[in-house]
mmCIF file with all atom_site columns, C-alpha atoms in Angstrom:
data_model
loop_
_atom_site.group_PDB
_atom_site.id
_atom_site.type_symbol
_atom_site.label_atom_id
_atom_site.label_alt_id
_atom_site.label_comp_id
_atom_site.label_asym_id
_atom_site.label_entity_id
_atom_site.label_seq_id
_atom_site.pdbx_PDB_ins_code
_atom_site.Cartn_x
_atom_site.Cartn_y
_atom_site.Cartn_z
_atom_site.occupancy
_atom_site.B_iso_or_equiv
_atom_site.pdbx_formal_charge
_atom_site.auth_seq_id
_atom_site.auth_comp_id
_atom_site.auth_asym_id
_atom_site.auth_atom_id
_atom_site.pdbx_PDB_model_num
ATOM 1   C CA . UNK D 1 1   ? 34.522  -70.660 83.085  1.00 52.00 ? 1   UNK D CA 1
ATOM 2   C CA . UNK D 1 2   ? 32.711  -67.547 83.237  1.00 56.00 ? 2   UNK D CA 1
ATOM 3   C CA . UNK D 1 3   ? 33.261  -64.972 85.777  1.00 63.00 ? 3   UNK D CA 1
ATOM 4   C CA . UNK D 1 4   ? 30.548  -62.980 87.305  1.00 66.00 ? 4   UNK D CA 1
ATOM 5   C CA . UNK D 1 5   ? 30.829  -59.257 87.366  1.00 56.00 ? 5   UNK D CA 1
ATOM 6   C CA . UNK D 1 6   ? 29.896  -57.372 90.429  1.00 60.00 ? 6   UNK D CA 1
ATOM 7   C CA . UNK D 1 7   ? 26.630  -55.465 90.256  1.00 59.00 ? 7   UNK D CA 1
ATOM 8   C CA . UNK D 1 8   ? 28.367  -52.096 90.411  1.00 64.00 ? 8   UNK D CA 1
ATOM 9   C CA . UNK D 1 9   ? 30.403  -52.986 87.306  1.00 60.00 ? 9   UNK D CA 1
ATOM 10  C CA . UNK D 1 10  ? 27.303  -54.125 85.505  1.00 57.00 ? 10  UNK D CA 1
ATOM 11  C CA . UNK D 1 11  ? 25.590  -50.864 86.404  1.00 61.00 ? 11  UNK D CA 1
ATOM 12  C CA . UNK D 1 12  ? 28.576  -48.925 85.160  1.00 63.00 ? 12  UNK D CA 1
ATOM 13  C CA . UNK D 1 13  ? 28.632  -50.875 81.905  1.00 58.00 ? 13  UNK D CA 1
ATOM 14  C CA . UNK D 1 14  ? 24.910  -50.247 81.390  1.00 62.00 ? 14  UNK D CA 1
ATOM 15  C CA . UNK D 1 15  ? 25.412  -46.554 82.077  1.00 62.00 ? 15  UNK D CA 1
ATOM 16  C CA . UNK D 1 16  ? 28.342  -46.494 79.682  1.00 62.00 ? 16  UNK D CA 1
ATOM 17  C CA . UNK D 1 17  ? 26.259  -48.413 77.166  1.00 61.00 ? 17  UNK D CA 1
ATOM 18  C CA . UNK D 1 18  ? 23.530  -45.756 77.497  1.00 62.00 ? 18  UNK D CA 1
ATOM 19  C CA . UNK D 1 19  ? 26.125  -43.068 76.841  1.00 65.00 ? 19  UNK D CA 1
ATOM 20  C CA . UNK D 1 20  ? 27.346  -44.981 73.807  1.00 62.00 ? 20  UNK D CA 1
ATOM 21  C CA . UNK D 1 21  ? 23.772  -45.336 72.552  1.00 63.00 ? 21  UNK D CA 1
ATOM 22  C CA . UNK D 1 22  ? 23.170  -41.621 73.152  1.00 65.00 ? 22  UNK D CA 1
ATOM 23  C CA . UNK D 1 23  ? 26.433  -40.801 71.393  1.00 60.00 ? 23  UNK D CA 1
ATOM 24  C CA . UNK D 1 24  ? 25.389  -43.009 68.486  1.00 62.00 ? 24  UNK D CA 1
ATOM 25  C CA . UNK D 1 25  ? 22.037  -41.243 68.375  1.00 62.00 ? 25  UNK D CA 1
ATOM 26  C CA . UNK D 1 26  ? 23.742  -37.847 68.302  1.00 59.00 ? 26  UNK D CA 1
ATOM 27  C CA . UNK D 1 27  ? 26.114  -38.999 65.554  1.00 59.00 ? 27  UNK D CA 1
ATOM 28  C CA . UNK D 1 28  ? 23.195  -40.519 63.675  1.00 60.00 ? 28  UNK D CA 1
ATOM 29  C CA . UNK D 1 29  ? 21.184  -37.327 64.081  1.00 58.00 ? 29  UNK D CA 1
ATOM 30  C CA . UNK D 1 30  ? 24.147  -35.298 62.798  1.00 58.00 ? 30  UNK D CA 1
ATOM 31  C CA . UNK D 1 31  ? 24.454  -37.641 59.823  1.00 56.00 ? 31  UNK D CA 1
ATOM 32  C CA . UNK D 1 32  ? 20.699  -37.420 59.225  1.00 56.00 ? 32  UNK D CA 1
ATOM 33  C CA . UNK D 1 33  ? 20.900  -33.640 59.480  1.00 55.00 ? 33  UNK D CA 1
ATOM 34  C CA . UNK D 1 34  ? 23.800  -33.640 57.037  1.00 56.00 ? 34  UNK D CA 1
ATOM 35  C CA . UNK D 1 35  ? 21.825  -35.847 54.677  1.00 55.00 ? 35  UNK D CA 1
ATOM 36  C CA . UNK D 1 36  ? 18.743  -33.741 55.228  1.00 56.00 ? 36  UNK D CA 1
ATOM 37  C CA . UNK D 1 37  ? 20.739  -30.562 54.498  1.00 57.00 ? 37  UNK D CA 1
ATOM 38  C CA . UNK D 1 38  ? 22.172  -32.192 51.399  1.00 62.00 ? 38  UNK D CA 1
ATOM 39  C CA . UNK D 1 39  ? 18.663  -33.254 50.382  1.00 62.00 ? 39  UNK D CA 1
ATOM 40  C CA . UNK D 1 40  ? 17.292  -29.762 50.974  1.00 61.00 ? 40  UNK D CA 1
ATOM 41  C CA . UNK D 1 41  ? 20.157  -28.300 48.936  1.00 67.00 ? 41  UNK D CA 1
ATOM 42  C CA . UNK D 1 42  ? 19.385  -30.768 46.143  1.00 68.00 ? 42  UNK D CA 1
ATOM 43  C CA . UNK D 1 43  ? 15.692  -29.852 46.380  1.00 67.00 ? 43  UNK D CA 1
ATOM 44  C CA . UNK D 1 44  ? 16.598  -26.160 46.244  1.00 65.00 ? 44  UNK D CA 1
ATOM 45  C CA . UNK D 1 45  ? 18.741  -26.775 43.161  1.00 72.00 ? 45  UNK D CA 1
ATOM 46  C CA . UNK D 1 46  ? 15.849  -28.660 41.582  1.00 70.00 ? 46  UNK D CA 1
ATOM 47  C CA . UNK D 1 47  ? 13.431  -25.836 42.392  1.00 71.00 ? 47  UNK D CA 1
ATOM 48  C CA . UNK D 1 48  ? 15.924  -23.332 40.953  1.00 73.00 ? 48  UNK D CA 1
ATOM 49  C CA . UNK D 1 49  ? 16.147  -25.415 37.771  1.00 73.00 ? 49  UNK D CA 1
ATOM 50  C CA . UNK D 1 50  ? 12.346  -25.596 37.635  1.00 70.00 ? 50  UNK D CA 1
ATOM 51  C CA . UNK D 1 51  ? 12.138  -21.824 38.083  1.00 67.00 ? 51  UNK D CA 1
ATOM 52  C CA . UNK D 1 52  ? 14.649  -21.339 35.249  1.00 76.00 ? 52  UNK D CA 1
ATOM 53  C CA . UNK D 1 53  ? 12.558  -23.673 33.089  1.00 72.00 ? 53  UNK D CA 1
ATOM 54  C CA . UNK D 1 54  ? 9.393   -21.709 33.878  1.00 70.00 ? 54  UNK D CA 1
ATOM 55  C CA . UNK D 1 55  ? 11.217  -18.436 33.116  1.00 76.00 ? 55  UNK D CA 1
ATOM 56  C CA . UNK D 1 56  ? 12.348  -19.878 29.783  1.00 76.00 ? 56  UNK D CA 1
ATOM 57  C CA . UNK D 1 57  ? 8.780   -21.005 29.072  1.00 76.00 ? 57  UNK D CA 1
ATOM 58  C CA . UNK D 1 58  ? 7.473   -17.506 29.878  1.00 74.00 ? 58  UNK D CA 1
ATOM 59  C CA . UNK D 1 59  ? 10.143  -15.935 27.653  1.00 79.00 ? 59  UNK D CA 1
ATOM 60  C CA . UNK D 1 60  ? 9.196   -18.353 24.872  1.00 78.00 ? 60  UNK D CA 1
ATOM 61  C CA . UNK D 1 61  ? 5.522   -17.490 25.305  1.00 74.00 ? 61  UNK D CA 1
ATOM 62  C CA . UNK D 1 62  ? 6.383   -13.773 25.120  1.00 79.00 ? 62  UNK D CA 1
ATOM 63  C CA . UNK D 1 63  ? 8.345   -14.383 21.923  1.00 77.00 ? 63  UNK D CA 1
ATOM 64  C CA . UNK D 1 64  ? 5.412   -16.350 20.503  1.00 77.00 ? 64  UNK D CA 1
ATOM 65  C CA . UNK D 1 65  ? 3.020   -13.530 21.464  1.00 74.00 ? 65  UNK D CA 1
ATOM 66  C CA . UNK D 1 66  ? 5.309   -10.980 19.791  1.00 77.00 ? 66  UNK D CA 1
ATOM 67  C CA . UNK D 1 67  ? 5.390   -13.146 16.673  1.00 75.00 ? 67  UNK D CA 1
ATOM 68  C CA . UNK D 1 68  ? 1.598   -13.404 16.639  1.00 71.00 ? 68  UNK D CA 1
ATOM 69  C CA . UNK D 1 69  ? 1.347   -9.640  17.164  1.00 72.00 ? 69  UNK D CA 1
ATOM 70  C CA . UNK D 1 70  ? 3.702   -9.066  14.214  1.00 71.00 ? 70  UNK D CA 1
ATOM 71  C CA . UNK D 1 71  ? 1.706   -11.466 12.046  1.00 72.00 ? 71  UNK D CA 1
ATOM 72  C CA . UNK D 1 72  ? -1.524  -9.754  13.068  1.00 69.00 ? 72  UNK D CA 1
ATOM 73  C CA . UNK D 1 73  ? 0.008   -6.409  12.152  1.00 69.00 ? 73  UNK D CA 1
ATOM 74  C CA . UNK D 1 74  ? 0.998   -7.824  8.769   1.00 66.00 ? 74  UNK D CA 1
ATOM 75  C CA . UNK D 1 75  ? -2.516  -9.201  8.260   1.00 63.00 ? 75  UNK D CA 1
ATOM 76  C CA . UNK D 1 76  ? -4.054  -5.836  9.169   1.00 66.00 ? 76  UNK D CA 1
ATOM 77  C CA . UNK D 1 77  ? -1.640  -4.116  6.810   1.00 66.00 ? 77  UNK D CA 1
ATOM 78  C CA . UNK D 1 78  ? -2.451  -6.657  4.091   1.00 66.00 ? 78  UNK D CA 1
ATOM 79  C CA . UNK D 1 79  ? -6.197  -6.267  4.570   1.00 65.00 ? 79  UNK D CA 1
ATOM 80  C CA . UNK D 1 80  ? -5.887  -2.480  4.580   1.00 72.00 ? 80  UNK D CA 1
ATOM 81  C CA . UNK D 1 81  ? -3.779  -2.658  1.429   1.00 74.00 ? 81  UNK D CA 1
ATOM 82  C CA . UNK D 1 82  ? -6.298  -4.944  -0.251  1.00 74.00 ? 82  UNK D CA 1
ATOM 83  C CA . UNK D 1 83  ? -9.184  -2.702  0.799   1.00 74.00 ? 83  UNK D CA 1
ATOM 84  C CA . UNK D 1 84  ? -7.300  0.292   -0.585  1.00 77.00 ? 84  UNK D CA 1
ATOM 85  C CA . UNK D 1 85  ? -6.758  -1.603  -3.832  1.00 76.00 ? 85  UNK D CA 1
ATOM 86  C CA . UNK D 1 86  ? -10.462 -2.499  -4.031  1.00 78.00 ? 86  UNK D CA 1
ATOM 87  C CA . UNK D 1 87  ? -11.410 1.136   -3.417  1.00 80.00 ? 87  UNK D CA 1
ATOM 88  C CA . UNK D 1 88  ? -8.960  2.309   -6.110  1.00 82.00 ? 88  UNK D CA 1
ATOM 89  C CA . UNK D 1 89  ? -10.417 -0.280  -8.506  1.00 81.00 ? 89  UNK D CA 1
ATOM 90  C CA . UNK D 1 90  ? -13.975 0.935   -7.795  1.00 84.00 ? 90  UNK D CA 1
ATOM 91  C CA . UNK D 1 91  ? -12.973 4.531   -8.426  1.00 85.00 ? 91  UNK D CA 1
ATOM 92  C CA . UNK D 1 92  ? -11.176 3.564   -11.609 1.00 84.00 ? 92  UNK D CA 1
ATOM 93  C CA . UNK D 1 93  ? -14.204 1.561   -12.803 1.00 85.00 ? 93  UNK D CA 1
ATOM 94  C CA . UNK D 1 94  ? -16.503 4.526   -12.087 1.00 87.00 ? 94  UNK D CA 1
ATOM 95  C CA . UNK D 1 95  ? -14.129 6.846   -13.932 1.00 88.00 ? 95  UNK D CA 1
ATOM 96  C CA . UNK D 1 96  ? -13.949 4.449   -16.901 1.00 88.00 ? 96  UNK D CA 1
ATOM 97  C CA . UNK D 1 97  ? -17.756 4.289   -16.956 1.00 89.00 ? 97  UNK D CA 1
ATOM 98  C CA . UNK D 1 98  ? -17.959 8.094   -17.062 1.00 89.00 ? 98  UNK D CA 1
ATOM 99  C CA . UNK D 1 99  ? -15.421 8.162   -19.914 1.00 90.00 ? 99  UNK D CA 1
ATOM 100 C CA . UNK D 1 100 ? -17.313 5.493   -21.845 1.00 92.00 ? 100 UNK D CA 1
ATOM 101 C CA . UNK D 1 101 ? -20.608 7.366   -21.369 1.00 91.00 ? 101 UNK D CA 1
ATOM 102 C CA . UNK D 1 102 ? -18.920 10.541  -22.596 1.00 91.00 ? 102 UNK D CA 1
ATOM 103 C CA . UNK D 1 103 ? -17.603 8.717   -25.682 1.00 93.00 ? 103 UNK D CA 1
ATOM 104 C CA . UNK D 1 104 ? -21.123 7.412   -26.402 1.00 94.00 ? 104 UNK D CA 1
ATOM 105 C CA . UNK D 1 105 ? -22.580 10.910  -26.061 1.00 93.00 ? 105 UNK D CA 1
ATOM 106 C CA . UNK D 1 106 ? -19.943 12.259  -28.486 1.00 92.00 ? 106 UNK D CA 1
ATOM 107 C CA . UNK D 1 107 ? -20.766 9.533   -31.027 1.00 93.00 ? 107 UNK D CA 1
ATOM 108 C CA . UNK D 1 108 ? -24.509 10.210  -30.653 1.00 93.00 ? 108 UNK D CA 1
ATOM 109 C CA . UNK D 1 109 ? -23.967 13.956  -31.199 1.00 92.00 ? 109 UNK D CA 1
ATOM 110 C CA . UNK D 1 110 ? -22.107 13.261  -34.451 1.00 93.00 ? 110 UNK D CA 1
ATOM 111 C CA . UNK D 1 111 ? -24.490 10.479  -35.613 1.00 92.00 ? 111 UNK D CA 1
ATOM 112 C CA . UNK D 1 112 ? -27.902 10.850  -33.899 1.00 92.00 ? 112 UNK D CA 1
ATOM 113 C CA . UNK D 1 113 ? -29.742 8.386   -36.165 1.00 91.00 ? 113 UNK D CA 1
ATOM 114 C CA . UNK D 1 114 ? -27.633 5.201   -35.685 1.00 91.00 ? 114 UNK D CA 1
ATOM 115 C CA . UNK D 1 115 ? -28.989 2.102   -33.995 1.00 90.00 ? 115 UNK D CA 1
ATOM 116 C CA . UNK D 1 116 ? -27.787 0.868   -30.614 1.00 91.00 ? 116 UNK D CA 1
ATOM 117 C CA . UNK D 1 117 ? -26.034 -2.016  -32.400 1.00 93.00 ? 117 UNK D CA 1
ATOM 118 C CA . UNK D 1 118 ? -24.099 0.486   -34.530 1.00 93.00 ? 118 UNK D CA 1
ATOM 119 C CA . UNK D 1 119 ? -23.150 2.532   -31.466 1.00 94.00 ? 119 UNK D CA 1
ATOM 120 C CA . UNK D 1 120 ? -21.983 -0.693  -29.798 1.00 95.00 ? 120 UNK D CA 1
ATOM 121 C CA . UNK D 1 121 ? -19.798 -1.483  -32.808 1.00 95.00 ? 121 UNK D CA 1
ATOM 122 C CA . UNK D 1 122 ? -18.174 1.949   -32.660 1.00 94.00 ? 122 UNK D CA 1
ATOM 123 C CA . UNK D 1 123 ? -17.528 1.679   -28.921 1.00 93.00 ? 123 UNK D CA 1
ATOM 124 C CA . UNK D 1 124 ? -16.351 -1.943  -29.067 1.00 94.00 ? 124 UNK D CA 1
ATOM 125 C CA . UNK D 1 125 ? -18.898 -3.179  -26.518 1.00 94.00 ? 125 UNK D CA 1
ATOM 126 C CA . UNK D 1 126 ? -21.995 -5.353  -26.676 1.00 95.00 ? 126 UNK D CA 1
ATOM 127 C CA . UNK D 1 127 ? -25.426 -4.039  -27.708 1.00 95.00 ? 127 UNK D CA 1
ATOM 128 C CA . UNK D 1 128 ? -26.687 -4.930  -24.206 1.00 96.00 ? 128 UNK D CA 1
ATOM 129 C CA . UNK D 1 129 ? -24.015 -2.654  -22.683 1.00 95.00 ? 129 UNK D CA 1
ATOM 130 C CA . UNK D 1 130 ? -25.089 0.211   -24.966 1.00 95.00 ? 130 UNK D CA 1
ATOM 131 C CA . UNK D 1 131 ? -28.721 -0.435  -24.026 1.00 94.00 ? 131 UNK D CA 1
ATOM 132 C CA . UNK D 1 132 ? -27.834 -0.121  -20.312 1.00 95.00 ? 132 UNK D CA 1
ATOM 133 C CA . UNK D 1 133 ? -25.839 3.029   -21.061 1.00 94.00 ? 133 UNK D CA 1
ATOM 134 C CA . UNK D 1 134 ? -28.827 4.544   -22.945 1.00 94.00 ? 134 UNK D CA 1
ATOM 135 C CA . UNK D 1 135 ? -31.141 3.810   -20.002 1.00 93.00 ? 135 UNK D CA 1
ATOM 136 C CA . UNK D 1 136 ? -28.740 5.372   -17.511 1.00 93.00 ? 136 UNK D CA 1
ATOM 137 C CA . UNK D 1 137 ? -28.158 8.468   -19.643 1.00 94.00 ? 137 UNK D CA 1
ATOM 138 C CA . UNK D 1 138 ? -31.908 8.910   -20.151 1.00 92.00 ? 138 UNK D CA 1
ATOM 139 C CA . UNK D 1 139 ? -32.526 8.600   -16.378 1.00 92.00 ? 139 UNK D CA 1
ATOM 140 C CA . UNK D 1 140 ? -29.854 11.226  -15.775 1.00 91.00 ? 140 UNK D CA 1
ATOM 141 C CA . UNK D 1 141 ? -31.509 13.519  -18.306 1.00 91.00 ? 141 UNK D CA 1
ATOM 142 C CA . UNK D 1 142 ? -28.446 13.633  -20.572 1.00 92.00 ? 142 UNK D CA 1
ATOM 143 C CA . UNK D 1 143 ? -30.053 11.823  -23.501 1.00 92.00 ? 143 UNK D CA 1
ATOM 144 C CA . UNK D 1 144 ? -33.545 12.054  -24.938 1.00 91.00 ? 144 UNK D CA 1
ATOM 145 C CA . UNK D 1 145 ? -35.247 10.203  -27.716 1.00 89.00 ? 145 UNK D CA 1
ATOM 146 C CA . UNK D 1 146 ? -36.789 12.212  -30.550 1.00 89.00 ? 146 UNK D CA 1
ATOM 147 C CA . UNK D 1 147 ? -38.545 10.828  -33.562 1.00 81.00 ? 147 UNK D CA 1
ATOM 148 C CA . UNK D 1 148 ? -40.463 7.562   -33.583 1.00 84.00 ? 148 UNK D CA 1
ATOM 149 C CA . UNK D 1 149 ? -39.772 4.393   -31.718 1.00 80.00 ? 149 UNK D CA 1
ATOM 150 C CA . UNK D 1 150 ? -39.067 2.623   -34.996 1.00 83.00 ? 150 UNK D CA 1
ATOM 151 C CA . UNK D 1 151 ? -36.863 5.383   -36.324 1.00 85.00 ? 151 UNK D CA 1
ATOM 152 C CA . UNK D 1 152 ? -35.493 7.168   -33.268 1.00 85.00 ? 152 UNK D CA 1
ATOM 153 C CA . UNK D 1 153 ? -33.282 10.166  -33.365 1.00 90.00 ? 153 UNK D CA 1
ATOM 154 C CA . UNK D 1 154 ? -31.233 10.860  -30.276 1.00 90.00 ? 154 UNK D CA 1
ATOM 155 C CA . UNK D 1 155 ? -30.511 14.262  -28.806 1.00 90.00 ? 155 UNK D CA 1
ATOM 156 C CA . UNK D 1 156 ? -27.812 14.965  -26.266 1.00 90.00 ? 156 UNK D CA 1
ATOM 157 C CA . UNK D 1 157 ? -28.875 17.545  -23.722 1.00 87.00 ? 157 UNK D CA 1
ATOM 158 C CA . UNK D 1 158 ? -26.190 19.978  -22.711 1.00 77.00 ? 158 UNK D CA 1
ATOM 159 C CA . UNK D 1 159 ? -25.947 21.361  -19.228 1.00 64.00 ? 159 UNK D CA 1
ATOM 160 C CA . UNK D 1 160 ? -23.791 24.324  -18.390 1.00 46.00 ? 160 UNK D CA 1
#
C-alpha cells in the first residue's frame, strides 16, 4: 500500500529537487567550463603549432630566396666572365689581324711583284683572305698599286 505524503513534504521535496537540479547544473557548467578550458588550451596549442609551422615555412622561403640570390650572383659573375672573355677574344683577334697585315706589308716590301696567290702561300692563308687584306690596306692608304692591272707592282706607303 502506498502512503500519501502530506503536501508540505511534497513541496519540500520539490524544492529540494530544484536545489539538486540547480546543483547538477552548476556541476555540469563547471565540467563544461573545464572541458571548454581544456578545449581552448588544445586550440591554443594547435595555433602555436601552426604558428611554428608558418615560421618554419617563412624561414625555408628565406633560405630559398638566399639560394636564388646566390645563384643569380653566380650567373651574373658567369655572364660577366664570359663577356670579359669575349672582349679579350675580340681584342686578340684585332691584334692578330694587325700583325698579319704587318707581315703582309713586310712581304710586299721585299717582293713587290708577286701575285696575291703567292702572298697567300707565304702567309699560310687563302687567296681570298689576302684579297680582303689588300682591299683593307688600300682603303687605309697603306698600300697602292703601281704598274698595270695585268702586271701590278705594289708599293707600301710609309707614314711617320
